[in-house]
Amino acid sequence: MSEVTEPLVLLGEVRTTLLPSSGALAGREASALLSLLPGQRVLLRERPLALAVSPSSAVGVDCQLATVSKSESRAVGTVAAHAVLVGGRIAQSSAATKVVRAADTNRRPWSHYLTQVGSVELIHRIGDDTTAAVDLTEGYLEGSTAGTLDLASISDRLLTQVRMDGRLDQRPPVRTAATRVRWAARVAPPVGGAVRGRTLFAFRLEDESTRSVRIMVPTVRDLAAVQRFCEDLAVHDWLLTTLASALSDASRNEPHRDTAELLSPLLEQLVHLWMPGAHTPPRLRELWTRLEADPGFTKQWTAQIGQLRDRLAVATLDALRSAKISTTEW
């Protein structure tokens, strides 16, 4: 057996979209939808907001890891992937794996790797632990190339599996696009003899649908909370993105009656799902305090909700005026 080593880095991807169903799923329905592995329980939570998490499945990989140094970086092991349903409405697929150093350069039988679900062993040595962690983090977040670890495909296949389930009526109340959050986390080395203690965090919009997250935590134990935080972050980023896109579409949409039909489902189906940090483990909840300060997630959300209600009010008044004019002419 290989010796136990601390992970160099934890890599992950979360995809988020609206569940293609005309209504929100209740707890029993959510459990049935996410029962992806026979005999394993779906984790359910009702308060403060319904959350369902499927059991994790193992996906075997034998590939290069993306690095900025272009060093040889073959890794063998498994990726752990699970599906999430938030509020019975928002569907997510989440794939992650931790990178550890292999004990030697010999590839082991698959039975060895299957005992360590969600872990890949780096066969080549690409520098000391800190150098390797930075190399792997930036290589992954800058974009995988052909032949390197592809968490995007794994996450996308799982989300497609959930969305195409025959129990869903495929009639969502509003059309939305999916977003993706690519994230990497590692343990931060002490700087200048300082004691470890604070989580370092960077969140960046790469394009209209892709975001990148870099996290450095104080201890190895804190790594276990990162994936759940990133899933929570991805939900709220998706809500902001979806509402902003709908408001933009509405501003180009005439007549106002169509605007009401476009925006009303957002107010009815999604607004109540805004609960930053509700499902973030306590050890990383401080990150939401920073996100609220800069860039100001809830400030942006509140402004968008105000704009949404104003547009709906204008659309309703215009519809009433049109109805009154039509009645008078008749």
mmCIF file of C-alpha atoms in Angstrom:
data_model
loop_
_atom_site.group_PDB
_atom_site.id
_atom_site.type_symbol
_atom_site.label_atom_id
_atom_site.label_comp_id
_atom_site.label_asym_id
_atom_site.label_seq_id
_atom_site.Cartn_x
_atom_site.Cartn_y
_atom_site.Cartn_z
ATOM 1 C CA MET A 1 0.000 0.000 0.000
ATOM 2 C CA SER A 2 1.089 3.558 -0.630
ATOM 3 C CA GLU A 3 2.042 5.763 2.276
ATOM 4 C CA VAL A 4 -0.526 8.309 3.391
ATOM 5 C CA THR A 5 0.362 11.829 2.245
ATOM 6 C CA GLU A 6 -1.408 15.146 2.558
ATOM 7 C CA PRO A 7 -3.202 16.288 -0.598
ATOM 8 C CA LEU A 8 -1.330 18.735 -2.774
ATOM 9 C CA VAL A 9 -4.521 20.280 -4.077
ATOM 10 C CA LEU A 10 -8.249 19.600 -4.307
ATOM 11 C CA LEU A 11 -9.768 20.197 -7.772
ATOM 12 C CA GLY A 12 -13.448 20.472 -8.594
ATOM 13 C CA GLU A 13 -16.201 21.668 -10.874
ATOM 14 C CA VAL A 14 -19.854 22.493 -10.184
ATOM 15 C CA ARG A 15 -22.506 22.865 -12.875
ATOM 16 C CA THR A 16 -25.786 24.571 -11.990
ATOM 17 C CA THR A 17 -29.080 24.868 -13.854
ATOM 18 C CA LEU A 18 -32.844 24.953 -13.408
ATOM 19 C CA LEU A 19 -34.436 21.530 -13.020
ATOM 20 C CA PRO A 20 -36.616 20.898 -16.109
ATOM 21 C CA SER A 21 -39.830 20.463 -14.160
ATOM 22 C CA SER A 22 -42.971 22.597 -14.041
ATOM 23 C CA GLY A 23 -42.954 22.552 -10.238
ATOM 24 C CA ALA A 24 -40.508 22.184 -7.369
ATOM 25 C CA LEU A 25 -39.912 18.620 -6.188
ATOM 26 C CA ALA A 26 -40.932 17.625 -2.686
ATOM 27 C CA GLY A 27 -38.509 15.728 -0.438
ATOM 28 C CA ARG A 28 -39.678 12.258 -1.464
ATOM 29 C CA GLU A 29 -39.542 13.157 -5.166
ATOM 30 C CA ALA A 30 -36.078 14.687 -4.782
ATOM 31 C CA SER A 31 -34.867 11.548 -3.011
ATOM 32 C CA ALA A 32 -36.182 9.329 -5.799
ATOM 33 C CA LEU A 33 -34.582 11.515 -8.485
ATOM 34 C CA LEU A 34 -31.157 11.444 -6.818
ATOM 35 C CA SER A 35 -31.118 7.748 -5.910
ATOM 36 C CA LEU A 36 -28.368 7.185 -8.441
ATOM 37 C CA LEU A 37 -26.678 4.275 -6.636
ATOM 38 C CA PRO A 38 -28.885 1.401 -5.435
ATOM 39 C CA GLY A 39 -28.658 0.739 -1.724
ATOM 40 C CA GLN A 40 -27.106 4.110 -0.847
ATOM 41 C CA ARG A 41 -28.987 6.911 0.885
ATOM 42 C CA VAL A 42 -29.731 10.342 -0.468
ATOM 43 C CA LEU A 43 -28.870 12.997 2.107
ATOM 44 C CA LEU A 44 -31.849 15.264 2.803
ATOM 45 C CA ARG A 45 -32.131 18.530 4.694
ATOM 46 C CA GLU A 46 -35.322 20.576 4.997
ATOM 47 C CA ARG A 47 -34.316 23.730 6.883
ATOM 48 C CA PRO A 48 -33.633 26.518 6.340
ATOM 49 C CA LEU A 49 -33.904 25.493 2.683
ATOM 50 C CA ALA A 50 -34.516 22.070 1.175
ATOM 51 C CA LEU A 51 -31.313 20.321 0.111
ATOM 52 C CA ALA A 52 -30.864 16.853 -1.392
ATOM 53 C CA VAL A 53 -27.465 15.315 -2.165
ATOM 54 C CA SER A 54 -27.012 12.056 -4.062
ATOM 55 C CA PRO A 55 -24.475 9.407 -3.046
ATOM 56 C CA SER A 56 -21.079 9.854 -4.699
ATOM 57 C CA SER A 57 -20.060 7.692 -7.629
ATOM 58 C CA ALA A 58 -16.442 6.938 -8.563
ATOM 59 C CA VAL A 59 -15.152 7.692 -12.065
ATOM 60 C CA GLY A 60 -11.781 6.169 -12.893
ATOM 61 C CA VAL A 61 -9.170 8.385 -14.571
ATOM 62 C CA ASP A 62 -5.662 7.811 -15.920
ATOM 63 C CA CYS A 63 -4.439 11.036 -17.470
ATOM 64 C CA GLN A 64 -2.105 14.012 -17.280
ATOM 65 C CA LEU A 65 -2.896 16.886 -14.943
ATOM 66 C CA ALA A 66 -2.791 20.349 -16.464
ATOM 67 C CA THR A 67 0.186 22.404 -15.240
ATOM 68 C CA VAL A 68 1.526 25.823 -16.152
ATOM 69 C CA SER A 69 5.080 24.422 -16.147
ATOM 70 C CA LYS A 70 4.097 21.768 -18.737
ATOM 71 C CA SER A 71 5.834 19.147 -16.572
ATOM 72 C CA GLU A 72 5.062 15.437 -16.853
ATOM 73 C CA SER A 73 2.164 14.927 -14.449
ATOM 74 C CA ARG A 74 0.494 11.578 -14.955
ATOM 75 C CA ALA A 75 -2.140 10.797 -12.329
ATOM 76 C CA VAL A 76 -4.248 7.682 -11.754
ATOM 77 C CA GLY A 77 -7.221 7.305 -9.458
ATOM 78 C CA THR A 78 -10.857 8.288 -9.202
ATOM 79 C CA VAL A 79 -13.058 11.369 -9.316
ATOM 80 C CA ALA A 80 -16.013 11.518 -6.917
ATOM 81 C CA ALA A 81 -19.195 12.951 -8.458
ATOM 82 C CA HIS A 82 -22.599 13.618 -6.967
ATOM 83 C CA ALA A 83 -25.785 15.520 -7.824
ATOM 84 C CA VAL A 84 -27.476 18.196 -5.711
ATOM 85 C CA LEU A 85 -31.015 19.591 -5.684
ATOM 86 C CA VAL A 86 -31.631 22.908 -3.910
ATOM 87 C CA GLY A 87 -35.152 23.969 -2.957
ATOM 88 C CA GLY A 88 -36.506 21.224 -5.193
ATOM 89 C CA ARG A 89 -35.746 23.588 -8.057
ATOM 90 C CA ILE A 90 -32.045 24.089 -8.779
ATOM 91 C CA ALA A 91 -30.044 21.098 -10.016
ATOM 92 C CA GLN A 92 -26.286 20.749 -9.688
ATOM 93 C CA SER A 93 -23.609 18.237 -10.565
ATOM 94 C CA SER A 94 -20.410 18.365 -8.555
ATOM 95 C CA ALA A 95 -17.189 16.506 -9.358
ATOM 96 C CA ALA A 96 -13.970 16.672 -7.341
ATOM 97 C CA THR A 97 -10.733 14.849 -6.633
ATOM 98 C CA LYS A 98 -7.753 15.425 -4.382
ATOM 99 C CA VAL A 99 -4.249 15.075 -5.799
ATOM 100 C CA VAL A 100 -1.720 13.195 -3.642
ATOM 101 C CA ARG A 101 1.779 12.010 -4.405
ATOM 102 C CA ALA A 102 2.160 8.341 -5.307
ATOM 103 C CA ALA A 103 4.514 6.278 -3.163
ATOM 104 C CA ASP A 104 6.475 5.267 -6.281
ATOM 105 C CA THR A 105 6.332 5.491 -10.063
ATOM 106 C CA ASN A 106 4.621 2.148 -10.592
ATOM 107 C CA ARG A 107 0.977 2.125 -11.586
ATOM 108 C CA ARG A 108 -1.159 0.061 -9.183
ATOM 109 C CA PRO A 109 -4.113 -2.244 -10.014
ATOM 110 C CA TRP A 110 -7.512 -0.521 -10.178
ATOM 111 C CA SER A 111 -8.531 -2.285 -6.969
ATOM 112 C CA HIS A 112 -6.017 -0.090 -5.147
ATOM 113 C CA TYR A 113 -7.442 3.164 -6.506
ATOM 114 C CA LEU A 114 -11.065 2.140 -5.952
ATOM 115 C CA THR A 115 -10.439 2.000 -2.221
ATOM 116 C CA GLN A 116 -9.680 5.739 -2.287
ATOM 117 C CA VAL A 117 -12.690 7.289 -4.010
ATOM 118 C CA GLY A 118 -12.141 10.923 -4.946
ATOM 119 C CA SER A 119 -8.346 10.740 -4.979
ATOM 120 C CA VAL A 120 -5.751 10.587 -7.756
ATOM 121 C CA GLU A 121 -2.095 9.715 -7.257
ATOM 122 C CA LEU A 122 0.473 11.884 -9.009
ATOM 123 C CA ILE A 123 3.167 9.572 -10.341
ATOM 124 C CA HIS A 124 5.688 12.162 -11.555
ATOM 125 C CA ARG A 125 7.410 14.555 -9.160
ATOM 126 C CA ILE A 126 6.948 18.153 -10.276
ATOM 127 C CA GLY A 127 8.678 20.084 -7.490
ATOM 128 C CA ASP A 128 8.236 20.489 -3.762
ATOM 129 C CA ASP A 129 4.736 20.406 -2.328
ATOM 130 C CA THR A 130 4.095 24.157 -2.443
ATOM 131 C CA THR A 131 5.450 24.549 -5.972
ATOM 132 C CA ALA A 132 3.480 21.541 -7.201
ATOM 133 C CA ALA A 133 0.258 22.772 -5.567
ATOM 134 C CA VAL A 134 0.510 26.179 -7.269
ATOM 135 C CA ASP A 135 1.457 24.576 -10.600
ATOM 136 C CA LEU A 136 -1.535 22.226 -10.497
ATOM 137 C CA THR A 137 -3.958 24.907 -9.305
ATOM 138 C CA GLU A 138 -3.120 27.402 -12.033
ATOM 139 C CA GLY A 139 -2.844 24.726 -14.713
ATOM 140 C CA TYR A 140 -6.316 23.441 -13.929
ATOM 141 C CA LEU A 141 -8.006 26.826 -13.633
ATOM 142 C CA GLU A 142 -6.400 28.242 -16.753
ATOM 143 C CA GLY A 143 -8.133 25.550 -18.768
ATOM 144 C CA SER A 144 -7.546 21.865 -19.350
ATOM 145 C CA THR A 145 -6.093 20.693 -22.626
ATOM 146 C CA ALA A 146 -6.653 17.447 -24.519
ATOM 147 C CA GLY A 147 -5.538 14.460 -22.491
ATOM 148 C CA THR A 148 -5.622 16.214 -19.109
ATOM 149 C CA LEU A 149 -8.061 15.695 -16.253
ATOM 150 C CA ASP A 150 -11.504 16.671 -17.551
ATOM 151 C CA LEU A 151 -13.867 17.316 -14.648
ATOM 152 C CA ALA A 152 -16.106 19.312 -16.987
ATOM 153 C CA SER A 153 -17.145 16.220 -18.960
ATOM 154 C CA ILE A 154 -17.723 14.173 -15.816
ATOM 155 C CA SER A 155 -19.882 16.894 -14.288
ATOM 156 C CA ASP A 156 -21.761 17.516 -17.523
ATOM 157 C CA ARG A 157 -22.632 13.810 -17.987
ATOM 158 C CA LEU A 158 -24.018 13.582 -14.473
ATOM 159 C CA LEU A 159 -26.120 16.725 -14.843
ATOM 160 C CA THR A 160 -27.497 15.451 -18.157
ATOM 161 C CA GLN A 161 -28.413 12.148 -16.496
ATOM 162 C CA VAL A 162 -30.408 13.961 -13.821
ATOM 163 C CA ARG A 163 -32.070 16.408 -16.210
ATOM 164 C CA MET A 164 -33.199 13.676 -18.619
ATOM 165 C CA ASP A 165 -34.814 11.522 -15.923
ATOM 166 C CA GLY A 166 -38.194 10.249 -17.095
ATOM 167 C CA ARG A 167 -39.926 11.479 -13.930
ATOM 168 C CA LEU A 168 -39.391 15.097 -14.967
ATOM 169 C CA ASP A 169 -42.023 16.646 -17.238
ATOM 170 C CA GLN A 170 -39.437 18.824 -19.087
ATOM 171 C CA ARG A 171 -41.657 21.912 -18.713
ATOM 172 C CA PRO A 172 -39.669 24.440 -16.672
ATOM 173 C CA PRO A 173 -41.520 27.699 -15.931
ATOM 174 C CA VAL A 174 -38.681 29.744 -17.426
ATOM 175 C CA ARG A 175 -35.821 29.091 -19.826
ATOM 176 C CA THR A 176 -32.388 29.503 -18.282
ATOM 177 C CA ALA A 177 -28.768 28.667 -19.079
ATOM 178 C CA ALA A 178 -26.349 26.603 -17.013
ATOM 179 C CA THR A 179 -23.282 28.032 -15.284
ATOM 180 C CA ARG A 180 -20.052 26.345 -14.227
ATOM 181 C CA VAL A 181 -17.726 27.010 -11.319
ATOM 182 C CA ARG A 182 -14.186 25.605 -11.606
ATOM 183 C CA TRP A 183 -12.429 25.593 -8.257
ATOM 184 C CA ALA A 184 -9.138 24.578 -6.683
ATOM 185 C CA ALA A 185 -8.224 24.492 -3.003
ATOM 186 C CA ARG A 186 -4.998 23.851 -1.142
ATOM 187 C CA VAL A 187 -3.530 24.290 2.293
ATOM 188 C CA ALA A 188 -1.793 27.654 2.646
ATOM 189 C CA PRO A 189 1.793 27.469 3.913
ATOM 190 C CA PRO A 190 2.678 29.827 6.806
ATOM 191 C CA VAL A 191 4.092 33.143 5.573
ATOM 192 C CA GLY A 192 7.037 34.638 7.443
ATOM 193 C CA GLY A 193 6.551 32.342 10.414
ATOM 194 C CA ALA A 194 2.927 33.421 10.805
ATOM 195 C CA VAL A 195 0.472 31.027 12.367
ATOM 196 C CA ARG A 196 -2.040 29.511 9.967
ATOM 197 C CA GLY A 197 -5.536 30.745 10.610
ATOM 198 C CA ARG A 198 -7.253 32.629 7.786
ATOM 199 C CA THR A 199 -8.783 31.221 4.638
ATOM 200 C CA LEU A 200 -7.646 33.040 1.473
ATOM 201 C CA PHE A 201 -10.171 33.298 -1.323
ATOM 202 C CA ALA A 202 -10.485 34.636 -4.878
ATOM 203 C CA PHE A 203 -13.604 34.524 -7.066
ATOM 204 C CA ARG A 204 -13.484 35.573 -10.725
ATOM 205 C CA LEU A 205 -15.924 35.749 -13.635
ATOM 206 C CA GLU A 206 -14.179 34.217 -16.645
ATOM 207 C CA ASP A 207 -17.023 34.684 -19.150
ATOM 208 C CA GLU A 208 -20.828 34.772 -19.226
ATOM 209 C CA SER A 209 -21.174 31.263 -17.805
ATOM 210 C CA THR A 210 -17.794 30.261 -16.296
ATOM 211 C CA ARG A 211 -16.335 31.264 -12.945
ATOM 212 C CA SER A 212 -13.079 30.315 -11.237
ATOM 213 C CA VAL A 213 -12.461 30.015 -7.514
ATOM 214 C CA ARG A 214 -9.115 29.787 -5.717
ATOM 215 C CA ILE A 215 -9.114 28.887 -2.033
ATOM 216 C CA MET A 216 -6.269 28.437 0.438
ATOM 217 C CA VAL A 217 -7.337 27.002 3.792
ATOM 218 C CA PRO A 218 -5.369 26.899 7.074
ATOM 219 C CA THR A 219 -5.450 23.125 7.637
ATOM 220 C CA VAL A 220 -6.050 19.875 5.771
ATOM 221 C CA ARG A 221 -9.220 19.394 7.800
ATOM 222 C CA ASP A 222 -10.677 22.559 6.246
ATOM 223 C CA LEU A 223 -10.410 21.079 2.742
ATOM 224 C CA ALA A 224 -13.393 18.823 3.464
ATOM 225 C CA ALA A 225 -15.692 21.870 3.627
ATOM 226 C CA VAL A 226 -14.572 23.495 0.367
ATOM 227 C CA GLN A 227 -16.727 21.504 -2.061
ATOM 228 C CA ARG A 228 -19.950 22.242 -0.167
ATOM 229 C CA PHE A 229 -19.045 25.948 -0.025
ATOM 230 C CA CYS A 230 -18.390 26.003 -3.777
ATOM 231 C CA GLU A 231 -21.752 24.344 -4.440
ATOM 232 C CA ASP A 232 -23.471 26.965 -2.271
ATOM 233 C CA LEU A 233 -21.558 29.737 -4.039
ATOM 234 C CA ALA A 234 -22.486 28.295 -7.439
ATOM 235 C CA VAL A 235 -26.214 28.341 -6.570
ATOM 236 C CA HIS A 236 -26.181 32.021 -5.677
ATOM 237 C CA ASP A 237 -23.995 33.007 -8.611
ATOM 238 C CA TRP A 238 -26.456 31.156 -10.879
ATOM 239 C CA LEU A 239 -29.405 33.000 -9.325
ATOM 240 C CA LEU A 240 -27.710 36.366 -9.917
ATOM 241 C CA THR A 241 -26.754 35.421 -13.471
ATOM 242 C CA THR A 242 -30.215 34.082 -14.310
ATOM 243 C CA LEU A 243 -32.064 37.110 -12.982
ATOM 244 C CA ALA A 244 -29.695 39.545 -14.692
ATOM 245 C CA SER A 245 -30.140 37.719 -17.992
ATOM 246 C CA ALA A 246 -33.935 37.713 -17.692
ATOM 247 C CA LEU A 247 -34.029 41.439 -16.898
ATOM 248 C CA SER A 248 -31.814 42.127 -19.905
ATOM 249 C CA ASP A 249 -34.109 40.080 -22.142
ATOM 250 C CA ALA A 250 -37.168 41.841 -20.738
ATOM 251 C CA SER A 251 -35.733 45.265 -21.546
ATOM 252 C CA ARG A 252 -35.676 44.254 -25.218
ATOM 253 C CA ASN A 253 -39.063 42.566 -25.106
ATOM 254 C CA GLU A 254 -42.331 44.185 -26.216
ATOM 255 C CA PRO A 255 -45.207 44.358 -25.521
ATOM 256 C CA HIS A 256 -45.190 44.623 -21.730
ATOM 257 C CA ARG A 257 -47.656 41.757 -21.393
ATOM 258 C CA ASP A 258 -44.947 39.396 -22.627
ATOM 259 C CA THR A 259 -42.560 40.974 -20.115
ATOM 260 C CA ALA A 260 -44.878 39.964 -17.286
ATOM 261 C CA GLU A 261 -45.045 36.405 -18.581
ATOM 262 C CA LEU A 262 -41.244 36.291 -18.727
ATOM 263 C CA LEU A 263 -40.529 37.721 -15.284
ATOM 264 C CA SER A 264 -43.403 36.461 -13.111
ATOM 265 C CA PRO A 265 -42.078 32.867 -12.868
ATOM 266 C CA LEU A 266 -38.751 34.189 -11.548
ATOM 267 C CA LEU A 267 -40.515 35.984 -8.717
ATOM 268 C CA GLU A 268 -42.643 32.947 -7.913
ATOM 269 C CA GLN A 269 -40.073 30.158 -8.309
ATOM 270 C CA LEU A 270 -36.596 31.502 -7.535
ATOM 271 C CA VAL A 271 -36.566 34.581 -5.320
ATOM 272 C CA HIS A 272 -37.155 32.668 -2.075
ATOM 273 C CA LEU A 273 -34.114 30.457 -2.763
ATOM 274 C CA TRP A 274 -31.665 33.270 -1.942
ATOM 275 C CA MET A 275 -30.011 32.185 1.335
ATOM 276 C CA PRO A 276 -26.231 32.804 1.174
ATOM 277 C CA GLY A 277 -24.303 30.528 3.501
ATOM 278 C CA ALA A 278 -27.315 28.435 4.510
ATOM 279 C CA HIS A 279 -25.597 25.252 3.357
ATOM 280 C CA THR A 280 -21.970 26.284 3.871
ATOM 281 C CA PRO A 281 -20.113 24.424 6.647
ATOM 282 C CA PRO A 282 -19.350 26.694 9.649
ATOM 283 C CA ARG A 283 -15.582 26.538 9.063
ATOM 284 C CA LEU A 284 -15.929 28.416 5.760
ATOM 285 C CA ARG A 285 -18.954 30.588 6.482
ATOM 286 C CA GLU A 286 -16.649 33.585 6.956
ATOM 287 C CA LEU A 287 -16.153 33.609 3.174
ATOM 288 C CA TRP A 288 -19.740 34.767 2.733
ATOM 289 C CA THR A 289 -19.003 37.794 4.905
ATOM 290 C CA ARG A 290 -16.288 38.759 2.443
ATOM 291 C CA LEU A 291 -18.509 38.116 -0.582
ATOM 292 C CA GLU A 292 -21.189 40.337 0.934
ATOM 293 C CA ALA A 293 -18.628 43.114 1.362
ATOM 294 C CA ASP A 294 -17.010 42.728 -2.061
ATOM 295 C CA PRO A 295 -18.487 42.304 -4.657
ATOM 296 C CA GLY A 296 -21.684 42.547 -2.563
ATOM 297 C CA PHE A 297 -23.775 39.542 -3.568
ATOM 298 C CA THR A 298 -26.902 40.408 -1.604
ATOM 299 C CA LYS A 299 -26.713 44.103 -2.544
ATOM 300 C CA GLN A 300 -26.741 43.110 -6.200
ATOM 301 C CA TRP A 301 -29.543 40.607 -5.615
ATOM 302 C CA THR A 302 -31.669 43.167 -3.744
ATOM 303 C CA ALA A 303 -31.196 45.693 -6.534
ATOM 304 C CA GLN A 304 -32.188 43.123 -9.152
ATOM 305 C CA ILE A 305 -35.289 42.108 -7.192
ATOM 306 C CA GLY A 306 -36.286 45.770 -6.943
ATOM 307 C CA GLN A 307 -35.865 46.140 -10.689
ATOM 308 C CA LEU A 308 -37.850 42.935 -11.262
ATOM 309 C CA ARG A 309 -40.775 44.150 -9.148
ATOM 310 C CA ASP A 310 -40.730 47.574 -10.828
ATOM 311 C CA ARG A 311 -40.849 46.027 -14.291
ATOM 312 C CA LEU A 312 -43.706 43.758 -13.285
ATOM 313 C CA ALA A 313 -45.604 46.709 -11.816
ATOM 314 C CA VAL A 314 -45.172 48.743 -15.015
ATOM 315 C CA ALA A 315 -46.210 45.773 -17.133
ATOM 316 C CA THR A 316 -49.325 45.257 -15.003
ATOM 317 C CA LEU A 317 -50.331 48.940 -15.215
ATOM 318 C CA ASP A 318 -49.838 48.979 -18.986
ATOM 319 C CA ALA A 319 -51.948 45.843 -19.319
ATOM 320 C CA LEU A 320 -54.730 47.420 -17.229
ATOM 321 C CA ARG A 321 -54.629 50.601 -19.297
ATOM 322 C CA SER A 322 -54.796 48.586 -22.515
ATOM 323 C CA ALA A 323 -57.734 46.591 -21.185
ATOM 324 C CA LYS A 324 -59.554 49.804 -20.158
ATOM 325 C CA ILE A 325 -59.004 51.400 -23.562
ATOM 326 C CA SER A 326 -60.231 48.270 -25.347
ATOM 327 C CA THR A 327 -63.367 48.162 -23.176
ATOM 328 C CA THR A 328 -64.100 51.865 -23.786
ATOM 329 C CA GLU A 329 -63.728 51.479 -27.549
ATOM 330 C CA TRP A 330 -66.060 48.491 -27.554
#
